[in-house]
Coordinates of C-alpha atoms in Angstrom, one line a residue:
Chain V
M33 CA 0.2 0.0 0.1
N34 CA 1.1 3.8 -1.2
S35 CA 1.2 6.0 1.8
P36 CA -0.5 9.2 1.2
I37 CA 0.9 12.0 -0.2
L38 CA 0.8 14.8 2.1
L39 CA 2.5 18.4 2.0
Q40 CA 2.7 19.9 5.4
P41 CA 1.7 23.5 6.0
D42 CA 5.2 25.0 5.6
E43 CA 6.4 22.9 3.6
T44 CA 7.4 24.1 -0.1
F45 CA 8.0 22.4 -3.9
I46 CA 9.9 23.6 -6.9
L47 CA 7.9 24.0 -9.8
N48 CA 9.7 24.4 -13.4
V49 CA 8.0 26.7 -15.9
G50 CA 9.4 25.9 -19.2
P51 CA 12.0 25.7 -21.2
Q52 CA 8.9 24.8 -23.5
H53 CA 5.4 26.7 -21.9
P54 CA 3.1 28.0 -24.0
A55 CA 3.2 31.1 -21.3
T56 CA 6.6 32.0 -22.0
H57 CA 6.3 32.3 -25.7
G58 CA 9.9 31.3 -26.2
V59 CA 12.2 28.9 -24.6
L60 CA 12.2 30.6 -21.2
R61 CA 12.8 28.8 -18.1
V62 CA 11.5 29.9 -14.7
K63 CA 12.3 27.9 -11.4
M64 CA 9.7 28.7 -8.9
E65 CA 9.7 28.0 -5.2
M66 CA 5.7 27.6 -4.3
S67 CA 4.1 27.3 -1.1
G68 CA 0.9 26.5 -2.6
E69 CA -0.3 28.7 -5.2
Y70 CA 2.1 31.4 -3.7
I71 CA 5.7 31.9 -5.4
V72 CA 8.2 32.1 -3.0
E73 CA 11.2 32.4 -5.0
A74 CA 11.8 32.5 -8.5
E75 CA 14.8 32.0 -10.3
T76 CA 14.9 32.6 -14.3
V77 CA 17.4 30.6 -16.4
I78 CA 18.0 32.0 -19.9
G79 CA 20.6 31.0 -22.6
Y80 CA 18.3 28.2 -24.4
I81 CA 18.9 30.2 -27.8
H82 CA 21.6 31.8 -27.2
R83 CA 23.5 32.9 -30.9
M84 CA 26.2 34.9 -29.4
H85 CA 25.7 37.8 -32.4
E86 CA 28.8 39.8 -30.1
K87 CA 31.2 37.3 -31.3
M88 CA 29.6 37.0 -34.8
G89 CA 30.2 41.0 -35.1
E90 CA 33.4 41.0 -34.3
L91 CA 34.3 38.4 -36.7
K92 CA 32.2 39.7 -39.7
T93 CA 32.6 43.0 -41.4
Y94 CA 30.4 46.4 -40.8
P95 CA 27.9 45.6 -43.6
Q96 CA 27.6 41.6 -43.0
F97 CA 26.5 42.2 -39.4
L98 CA 23.4 44.0 -40.8
M99 CA 21.5 41.4 -41.1
N100 CA 22.4 39.9 -37.7
L101 CA 20.9 42.7 -36.2
S102 CA 17.0 41.7 -37.7
R103 CA 17.6 38.2 -36.1
M104 CA 17.7 39.4 -32.6
D105 CA 14.1 40.4 -32.4
Y106 CA 11.9 39.1 -34.6
L107 CA 8.7 41.1 -34.0
G108 CA 10.4 44.5 -34.5
A109 CA 13.2 44.1 -36.2
L110 CA 13.6 47.1 -37.8
G111 CA 14.4 49.6 -34.3
Y112 CA 17.2 47.2 -34.0
S113 CA 18.6 47.6 -37.2
H114 CA 18.1 51.3 -36.8
G115 CA 20.3 51.5 -33.8
H116 CA 22.9 50.1 -35.5
V117 CA 22.8 51.9 -38.9
L118 CA 22.6 54.9 -36.7
L119 CA 25.5 54.2 -35.1
I120 CA 27.9 52.8 -37.3
E121 CA 27.0 56.4 -39.5
K122 CA 27.8 58.1 -36.2
A123 CA 31.1 56.6 -36.0
S124 CA 32.4 57.1 -39.7
G125 CA 30.6 60.3 -40.2
I126 CA 28.0 59.2 -43.0
E127 CA 25.2 61.7 -43.5
V128 CA 21.8 60.4 -44.8
P129 CA 19.7 61.7 -46.9
E130 CA 16.6 63.2 -45.3
R131 CA 14.1 61.0 -47.2
A132 CA 16.2 57.9 -46.2
E133 CA 16.0 59.0 -42.5
Y134 CA 11.9 59.9 -43.2
I135 CA 11.5 56.4 -44.6
R136 CA 13.2 54.9 -41.7
A137 CA 11.0 56.5 -39.3
I138 CA 7.9 55.4 -41.0
M139 CA 9.0 51.7 -41.3
V140 CA 10.1 51.7 -37.6
E141 CA 6.9 53.1 -36.5
L142 CA 5.1 50.4 -38.3
N143 CA 7.2 47.8 -37.0
R144 CA 6.3 48.9 -33.7
V145 CA 2.6 48.8 -34.8
A146 CA 3.0 45.9 -35.9
S147 CA 5.0 44.0 -32.5
H148 CA 2.2 46.0 -30.4
L149 CA -0.6 44.1 -32.1
F150 CA 0.9 40.9 -32.1
W151 CA 2.1 41.5 -28.2
F152 CA -1.9 42.5 -27.9
G153 CA -3.2 39.7 -29.3
A154 CA -0.6 37.0 -27.2
F155 CA -1.3 38.8 -24.1
V156 CA -4.9 38.5 -24.0
M157 CA -4.7 34.6 -25.2
D158 CA -2.0 34.4 -22.0
L159 CA -5.3 35.0 -19.9
G160 CA -7.4 33.5 -21.7
G161 CA -9.3 35.2 -24.6
F162 CA -8.3 34.0 -28.1
S163 CA -10.3 35.5 -30.4
P164 CA -8.2 39.4 -30.2
L165 CA -5.2 37.3 -31.3
M166 CA -7.3 36.8 -34.4
Y167 CA -8.2 40.4 -35.3
A168 CA -4.7 41.4 -34.2
L169 CA -3.0 39.2 -36.7
Q170 CA -5.2 40.5 -39.3
D171 CA -4.3 44.3 -39.0
R172 CA -0.5 42.7 -38.4
E173 CA -0.8 41.1 -41.9
H174 CA -1.4 44.5 -43.4
I175 CA 2.0 46.2 -42.2
L176 CA 3.2 42.4 -43.4
D177 CA 2.4 43.1 -47.1
M178 CA 3.4 46.7 -46.9
L179 CA 6.6 45.9 -45.4
E180 CA 7.2 43.0 -47.4
G181 CA 6.8 44.9 -50.9
V182 CA 9.3 47.3 -50.2
T183 CA 12.2 45.4 -48.1
G184 CA 11.4 42.5 -49.6
S185 CA 11.0 40.5 -46.2
R186 CA 8.3 39.7 -43.9
L187 CA 9.9 39.8 -40.7
T188 CA 14.0 39.6 -41.0
Y189 CA 14.4 42.2 -42.3
C190 CA 17.6 43.4 -43.9
Y191 CA 16.3 46.9 -45.1
F192 CA 18.8 49.4 -43.6
R193 CA 22.2 50.3 -45.3
F194 CA 24.9 52.7 -43.8
G195 CA 23.5 56.2 -45.1
G196 CA 20.4 55.1 -46.5
L197 CA 17.8 52.3 -47.6
Y198 CA 18.1 49.4 -49.8
N199 CA 15.1 50.6 -51.9
D200 CA 12.9 53.2 -52.3
V201 CA 9.4 53.6 -51.3
D202 CA 6.6 53.4 -54.3
D203 CA 3.4 54.8 -54.5
D204 CA 1.7 51.5 -53.7
F205 CA 3.2 51.6 -50.3
I206 CA 2.0 55.2 -49.7
S207 CA -1.6 54.7 -50.5
A208 CA -1.5 51.3 -48.6
A209 CA 0.1 52.9 -45.3
R210 CA -2.8 55.9 -46.3
R211 CA -5.6 53.4 -45.7
F212 CA -3.7 51.5 -43.1
I213 CA -3.8 54.6 -40.8
P214 CA -7.6 54.9 -40.4
R215 CA -8.6 51.0 -40.7
M216 CA -6.0 50.6 -37.5
R217 CA -7.4 53.6 -35.7
K218 CA -10.8 51.3 -36.3
S219 CA -9.0 48.5 -34.9
L220 CA -8.1 50.1 -32.2
K221 CA -11.7 51.5 -31.2
K222 CA -12.8 47.8 -31.1
Y223 CA -10.3 46.6 -29.3
H224 CA -11.0 48.4 -26.4
A225 CA -14.5 47.8 -26.8
L226 CA -13.4 44.3 -27.0
V227 CA -11.0 43.9 -24.2
T228 CA -10.1 47.4 -22.2
G229 CA -13.1 47.0 -20.8
N230 CA -13.6 43.6 -20.6
I231 CA -14.6 42.6 -16.0
I232 CA -12.5 39.6 -16.2
F233 CA -9.9 41.1 -17.9
R234 CA -9.4 44.2 -15.5
K235 CA -9.5 41.8 -12.6
R236 CA -6.7 39.8 -14.2
L237 CA -4.1 43.0 -14.3
E238 CA -5.6 46.0 -12.1
G239 CA -3.0 46.4 -8.9
I240 CA -1.5 42.5 -9.8
A241 CA 2.2 42.9 -9.9
P242 CA 3.3 46.7 -8.9
L243 CA 6.6 48.0 -9.9
S244 CA 7.9 50.9 -8.2
Q245 CA 10.1 53.6 -9.8
E246 CA 12.8 52.9 -7.5
M247 CA 13.0 48.9 -8.5
C248 CA 13.0 49.8 -12.4
R249 CA 16.2 52.2 -12.0
K250 CA 17.8 49.7 -10.2
Y251 CA 17.5 47.0 -13.2
G252 CA 17.2 49.7 -15.8
A253 CA 14.0 49.0 -17.2
S254 CA 12.3 50.3 -20.1
S255 CA 9.5 51.1 -22.4
A256 CA 6.4 50.5 -21.3
V257 CA 6.9 48.9 -17.4
A258 CA 8.9 51.9 -16.7
R259 CA 6.3 54.0 -18.2
G260 CA 3.8 52.0 -16.2
S261 CA 5.3 53.0 -13.6
G262 CA 5.2 56.3 -14.5
I263 CA 8.4 57.4 -15.5
N264 CA 8.2 59.5 -18.9
F265 CA 11.4 58.2 -20.2
D266 CA 11.4 57.1 -24.2
V267 CA 14.5 57.4 -25.8
R268 CA 13.0 59.0 -28.6
K269 CA 12.2 62.2 -26.5
N270 CA 14.8 62.2 -24.0
E271 CA 17.4 61.5 -26.1
P272 CA 16.3 62.6 -29.9
Y273 CA 18.2 60.7 -32.9
S274 CA 17.2 60.4 -36.5
V275 CA 13.9 62.5 -37.5
Y276 CA 11.9 62.3 -34.4
P277 CA 12.3 65.7 -33.3
E278 CA 10.0 66.8 -36.4
F279 CA 7.1 65.1 -35.0
D280 CA 4.3 65.7 -33.0
F281 CA 3.7 62.7 -30.5
D282 CA 3.6 62.1 -26.9
V283 CA 4.9 59.9 -24.5
P284 CA 1.9 57.9 -22.7
V285 CA 2.7 57.4 -19.2
F286 CA 0.3 55.8 -16.4
H287 CA 1.3 56.0 -13.2
E288 CA -0.5 52.7 -11.8
C289 CA 2.4 50.7 -11.8
D290 CA 0.4 47.8 -12.2
S291 CA -0.2 45.1 -15.5
L292 CA -2.8 47.0 -16.7
A293 CA -0.6 49.8 -16.6
R294 CA 1.7 48.8 -19.0
Y295 CA -1.2 47.0 -21.4
N296 CA -2.4 50.8 -21.4
V297 CA 0.8 52.1 -22.2
R298 CA 1.4 50.1 -25.6
M299 CA -2.3 50.4 -26.7
E300 CA -1.6 54.2 -26.4
E301 CA 1.6 54.0 -28.4
I302 CA 0.0 52.4 -31.0
E303 CA -2.3 55.2 -31.4
Q304 CA 1.2 57.5 -31.2
S305 CA 2.7 55.6 -33.6
L306 CA 0.3 56.0 -36.3
R307 CA 0.4 59.6 -35.6
I308 CA 4.2 59.5 -36.4
I309 CA 3.4 57.5 -39.6
E310 CA 0.7 59.9 -41.0
Q311 CA 2.9 62.7 -40.5
G312 CA 6.0 61.4 -42.0
L313 CA 3.8 60.7 -44.9
D314 CA 3.1 63.9 -44.9
K315 CA 6.0 65.6 -44.7
L316 CA 8.0 63.2 -46.8
P317 CA 10.8 64.9 -48.8
D318 CA 11.9 64.1 -52.5
G319 CA 15.2 63.1 -52.8
P320 CA 18.0 60.2 -53.2
I321 CA 17.9 57.6 -50.4
M322 CA 21.3 56.8 -50.5
P323 CA 24.3 59.3 -49.6
E324 CA 26.4 60.6 -53.0
K325 CA 29.9 60.3 -51.2
K326 CA 30.0 57.4 -49.0
P327 CA 33.3 55.5 -47.9
K328 CA 33.9 52.2 -49.9
L329 CA 35.0 50.4 -47.2
I330 CA 33.5 51.3 -43.9
K331 CA 36.4 51.7 -40.8
P332 CA 35.2 53.7 -37.7
P333 CA 38.1 55.8 -36.6
P334 CA 39.4 53.8 -33.2
G335 CA 37.5 54.8 -29.9
D336 CA 34.5 53.9 -28.7
Y337 CA 30.5 54.5 -29.4
Y338 CA 27.4 54.2 -28.0
Q339 CA 23.9 54.4 -29.7
A340 CA 20.4 54.0 -28.1
V341 CA 17.3 54.2 -29.7
E342 CA 13.7 53.5 -28.6
T343 CA 12.4 50.0 -30.4
A344 CA 9.4 48.2 -29.5
R345 CA 10.3 46.8 -26.4
G346 CA 12.5 49.8 -24.7
S347 CA 16.2 51.4 -24.7
F348 CA 18.0 49.7 -26.8
G349 CA 22.0 50.2 -27.0
I350 CA 24.6 49.4 -28.9
R351 CA 28.4 50.0 -28.1
L352 CA 31.1 49.8 -30.8
V353 CA 34.6 49.6 -29.8
S354 CA 36.8 50.2 -32.9
D355 CA 40.5 50.0 -33.3
G356 CA 40.0 51.2 -37.2
G357 CA 40.0 48.0 -38.6
K358 CA 37.4 46.8 -40.7
T359 CA 35.3 44.7 -37.9
P360 CA 34.9 45.8 -35.0
Y361 CA 37.1 45.1 -31.8
R362 CA 34.1 44.8 -29.3
L363 CA 29.9 45.4 -30.4
K364 CA 28.2 45.0 -27.6
L365 CA 24.3 44.7 -27.7
R366 CA 22.3 46.0 -25.0
S367 CA 18.9 44.5 -25.2
P368 CA 15.5 46.1 -23.7
T369 CA 13.7 42.9 -22.1
Y370 CA 17.0 41.4 -20.7
S371 CA 16.7 44.3 -18.0
N372 CA 12.9 44.1 -17.8
M373 CA 12.7 40.3 -17.5
H374 CA 15.7 40.5 -15.4
L375 CA 13.2 42.4 -12.5
F376 CA 10.7 39.1 -12.8
D377 CA 12.5 37.7 -10.4
E378 CA 12.4 40.1 -7.0
A379 CA 9.0 41.7 -8.7
C380 CA 7.1 38.0 -8.7
R381 CA 7.5 36.8 -4.7
G382 CA 4.6 36.2 -3.1
M383 CA 2.5 36.8 -6.3
M384 CA 0.1 33.7 -7.4
I385 CA 0.9 31.8 -9.9
M386 CA -1.4 33.0 -12.6
D387 CA -0.5 36.7 -12.2
A388 CA 3.1 36.0 -12.4
L389 CA 2.1 34.7 -15.7
A390 CA -0.1 37.8 -16.5
F391 CA 3.0 39.8 -15.3
M392 CA 5.3 37.9 -17.5
G393 CA 3.0 38.5 -20.5
S394 CA 3.1 42.4 -19.6
L395 CA 6.7 42.6 -20.1
D396 CA 6.3 41.8 -23.4
L397 CA 9.1 39.2 -23.6
V398 CA 10.9 38.3 -27.4
I399 CA 13.4 35.3 -26.2
P400 CA 15.7 35.5 -29.0
E401 CA 16.4 39.0 -28.2
I402 CA 16.9 38.4 -24.3
D403 CA 19.7 35.7 -25.2
R404 CA 20.9 37.5 -28.0
Chain G
M188 CA 22.7 70.6 -14.8
I189 CA 22.9 67.1 -13.5
R190 CA 26.1 67.0 -16.1
E191 CA 28.5 69.2 -14.1
K192 CA 27.1 68.1 -10.7
T193 CA 28.1 64.5 -11.8
K194 CA 31.2 65.5 -13.2
L195 CA 32.3 67.5 -9.8
A196 CA 31.2 64.1 -7.7
L197 CA 33.4 61.9 -9.8
Q198 CA 36.3 64.0 -10.1
K199 CA 36.9 64.0 -6.4
L200 CA 37.4 60.6 -7.1
F201 CA 40.9 61.2 -8.8
P202 CA 42.5 63.6 -6.0
V203 CA 46.0 63.5 -8.3
P204 CA 47.2 67.2 -9.5
E205 CA 47.1 65.9 -13.6
A206 CA 44.3 63.8 -13.5
K207 CA 42.4 66.5 -11.6
E208 CA 42.1 68.5 -14.7
V209 CA 39.0 67.7 -16.7
T210 CA 40.8 67.0 -20.1
T211 CA 38.8 69.1 -22.9
E212 CA 37.7 67.9 -26.0
A213 CA 40.9 68.4 -28.1
A214 CA 42.9 66.5 -25.4
G215 CA 39.9 63.5 -25.5
E216 CA 40.4 63.2 -29.2
E217 CA 43.9 63.1 -29.2
Q218 CA 44.0 60.4 -26.1
D219 CA 41.5 58.3 -28.4
K220 CA 44.1 57.9 -31.1
K221 CA 47.1 57.4 -28.5
A222 CA 44.4 54.8 -26.7
V223 CA 45.1 52.4 -29.2
K224 CA 48.7 52.6 -28.6
E225 CA 49.3 53.0 -25.0
T226 CA 47.0 52.5 -22.0
R227 CA 45.0 55.6 -20.6
Q228 CA 45.5 56.7 -17.2
N229 CA 42.6 56.7 -14.7
G230 CA 40.7 59.8 -15.0
L231 CA 37.9 61.7 -15.8
L232 CA 37.2 62.4 -19.8
E233 CA 34.3 64.8 -21.4
R234 CA 33.5 63.3 -24.6
D235 CA 31.4 65.0 -27.5
Y236 CA 28.1 63.6 -27.3
A237 CA 27.8 63.9 -30.8
V238 CA 30.1 61.7 -31.8
H239 CA 30.7 59.3 -29.4
G240 CA 27.0 59.2 -27.5
Y241 CA 28.1 59.6 -24.0
H242 CA 29.0 62.5 -22.0
L243 CA 31.4 61.4 -18.9
D244 CA 34.0 58.7 -19.1
A245 CA 35.5 57.9 -15.7
Q246 CA 38.2 55.7 -15.9
V247 CA 39.0 54.4 -12.1
A248 CA 41.2 51.6 -10.0
P249 CA 38.9 48.5 -9.2
D250 CA 39.2 49.3 -5.8
Q251 CA 37.4 52.6 -6.8
L252 CA 34.6 51.0 -8.5
L253 CA 32.4 50.6 -5.2
E254 CA 32.7 54.6 -4.6
A255 CA 32.1 55.7 -8.1
V256 CA 28.7 53.4 -8.5
T257 CA 27.5 54.4 -5.2
L258 CA 28.1 58.2 -6.8
L259 CA 25.7 57.6 -9.6
D260 CA 23.2 55.5 -7.4
E261 CA 22.4 58.5 -5.2
A262 CA 22.3 60.9 -8.3
E263 CA 19.4 58.3 -9.0
F264 CA 21.1 56.6 -12.8
F265 CA 20.0 53.9 -14.0
I266 CA 22.0 50.7 -15.1
E267 CA 22.3 50.4 -18.7
S268 CA 24.5 47.3 -19.3
I269 CA 27.9 45.8 -18.1
T270 CA 30.6 44.6 -20.5
G271 CA 34.1 43.7 -21.0
V272 CA 36.5 44.5 -23.5
D273 CA 39.6 42.0 -23.8
W274 CA 42.9 44.3 -24.6
I275 CA 45.3 41.2 -25.1
K276 CA 48.3 42.9 -26.6
E277 CA 48.2 45.6 -23.4
K278 CA 47.5 42.2 -21.3
Q279 CA 44.2 43.9 -19.8
L280 CA 41.0 43.9 -19.5
E281 CA 38.5 46.2 -19.6
V282 CA 35.1 46.4 -17.9
I283 CA 32.8 48.8 -19.1
Y284 CA 29.8 50.4 -17.4
D285 CA 27.0 52.4 -19.1
F286 CA 24.8 54.8 -16.7
S287 CA 21.9 57.0 -17.8
R288 CA 19.2 58.8 -16.6
Y289 CA 15.2 59.1 -17.0
D290 CA 15.4 62.3 -17.2
F291 CA 15.1 65.1 -19.8
D292 CA 18.5 66.6 -18.8
L293 CA 20.7 64.0 -20.5
C294 CA 23.5 62.6 -19.4
R295 CA 25.5 59.5 -20.1
V296 CA 28.2 58.2 -17.7
V297 CA 30.6 55.3 -18.7
I298 CA 32.6 54.2 -15.6
R299 CA 35.5 51.9 -16.9
T300 CA 37.8 49.7 -15.0
R301 CA 40.9 47.8 -16.3
V302 CA 42.6 44.5 -14.6
D303 CA 45.6 42.4 -15.1
R304 CA 44.5 39.6 -18.0
T305 CA 46.0 36.7 -15.7
K306 CA 44.1 37.8 -12.6
P307 CA 40.7 39.1 -13.4
V308 CA 39.2 40.1 -10.1
V309 CA 37.1 43.2 -9.8
P310 CA 34.2 43.9 -7.1
T311 CA 30.4 43.2 -7.7
I312 CA 28.3 45.9 -7.7
T313 CA 25.1 44.1 -7.1
G314 CA 25.1 45.6 -3.8
I315 CA 24.1 48.7 -5.3
Y316 CA 22.0 47.7 -8.2
A317 CA 20.3 44.6 -8.2
G318 CA 19.7 44.8 -11.8
A319 CA 24.0 44.3 -12.0
N320 CA 23.7 40.5 -11.9
W321 CA 22.7 39.3 -15.1
H322 CA 25.2 41.4 -16.7
E323 CA 28.0 40.7 -14.1
R324 CA 27.1 36.7 -15.1
E325 CA 27.2 37.5 -18.8
T326 CA 30.4 39.4 -18.6
H327 CA 31.6 36.5 -16.1
E328 CA 31.1 33.8 -18.5
F329 CA 32.2 35.7 -21.8
F330 CA 35.6 37.0 -20.4
G331 CA 36.0 35.2 -17.2
I332 CA 36.2 38.2 -15.4
K333 CA 35.7 37.4 -11.5
F334 CA 33.2 39.6 -9.6
Q335 CA 34.1 39.4 -6.3
G336 CA 31.1 38.6 -3.9
H337 CA 28.4 38.0 -6.5
P338 CA 25.6 36.3 -4.6
H339 CA 25.4 33.6 -7.8
L340 CA 28.1 33.3 -10.4
V341 CA 27.6 31.0 -12.8
P342 CA 27.1 31.0 -16.5
L343 CA 23.9 32.4 -17.6
L344 CA 24.1 32.0 -21.9
L345 CA 26.3 29.7 -21.9
P346 CA 25.2 26.1 -21.1
E347 CA 25.5 25.7 -17.1
D348 CA 29.3 23.5 -17.4
A349 CA 31.0 25.8 -20.0
D350 CA 34.5 26.5 -18.9
F351 CA 35.4 28.6 -21.9
H352 CA 35.4 32.2 -22.7
P353 CA 34.3 33.0 -26.0
L354 CA 34.6 36.5 -26.1
L355 CA 38.3 36.8 -25.0
K356 CA 40.4 37.6 -28.3
D357 CA 42.5 34.1 -28.4
F358 CA 39.4 32.0 -27.9
K359 CA 39.4 29.0 -30.6
A360 CA 36.3 27.2 -31.1

């Protein structure tokens, strides 16, 4: 006869979430020490899809490394490429034509909307609502089609070049983008009616997983994680780059610090990105998309250079240490989700496991971007 | 101006007369060119933000590191990243700490410290910035730099049993 399995009142057990688990959206593992349904201690284990982009950066020449950046974050790849080309242009003094910068900003914002749409669908699916994902993917499909027409790929773009772009936008793209903006605004209303006001949805998020500003600072959190905690920080505004100062847009900041605040920030950001796209299309100047003068071989002078950009997931930093050679001496990629995910271990203590999974969804994780 | 304040605070770390003077931009650029040939002395430099992307660049001795990072913590900087660079010709490893602020008064600070390549030990800053934990683990596994006092210095991105340091310049796969 087996004796009955009994748990002592103060006894804890170890629960292993992942590395293959639908709630983690990729190969992420969290070891949790549980007391009943409550988390006592958690340890995040990452690195399952580590590819060592930084070593590849040292081995490849500057143009050869262009395509690697879009393999980091497959949902918002253009933002990362933008940081890379801005850094190399800054370091080697390449001038970018105005038209190219405008197109870059439009493309990055379209990509940001696509990324937020996917996050929105997946996040609501985490909480048990399946249909919003289908609506979100339908809208996202329009963006991917538009981007495919110009860049040639749907996810892993290699569109930006040092000094400009690979391809100019055509009238098809412009008219499709113009049609997309009112369509997306209409969809946003639908999402708010379908999801934001839903009582089940709100009960799962309101007051859950509060993150203090102090904690955000100690971990270096950015994007909606910081802005949901009342920190007005967006690299596009705080450290203006490219043509962003030309655009009139707001940075949504919510002070509730909970998962719902992070949700609200991203939903509001979709509208702000649409505003940027709209203005970009209106202001789009004529002219070349590549500079007339460009060095044949890119060799930044020795020294170290840093560039931060606001990607869909937060402040992405890229540091180049150059020794004047054809390849970087050292290339460091600071991924925003890495810092955002890092605070999960501390923040989820004492939380119920279902809340912790909702919290994880609100961080907007893309695992290849953490692991690099 | 937070930049001026931080500059003054960090300057106190370097009491030696010649390092006390903050070098102007022109001298900073010269130092850049020299840096490839000769090792830079500890001290504070102001950099041209438009070229380098950061404002203040302080090279400290490993035992001054905690003091410098505490200063930044008090000024409410957030930690951006930690990384290493292998200067194999000079037989040194460099650890670079990036800091910035959630503010419109922009100030990016880089703290760097150099250690001997054969004995790479620096103190951990996890006591000040909890978020340094993963960054230090990553730097440890990629470069073999030991962060003294780190609570859990095991590989993060590499396999648990990894005993190699892939970002060292003499690493052969």
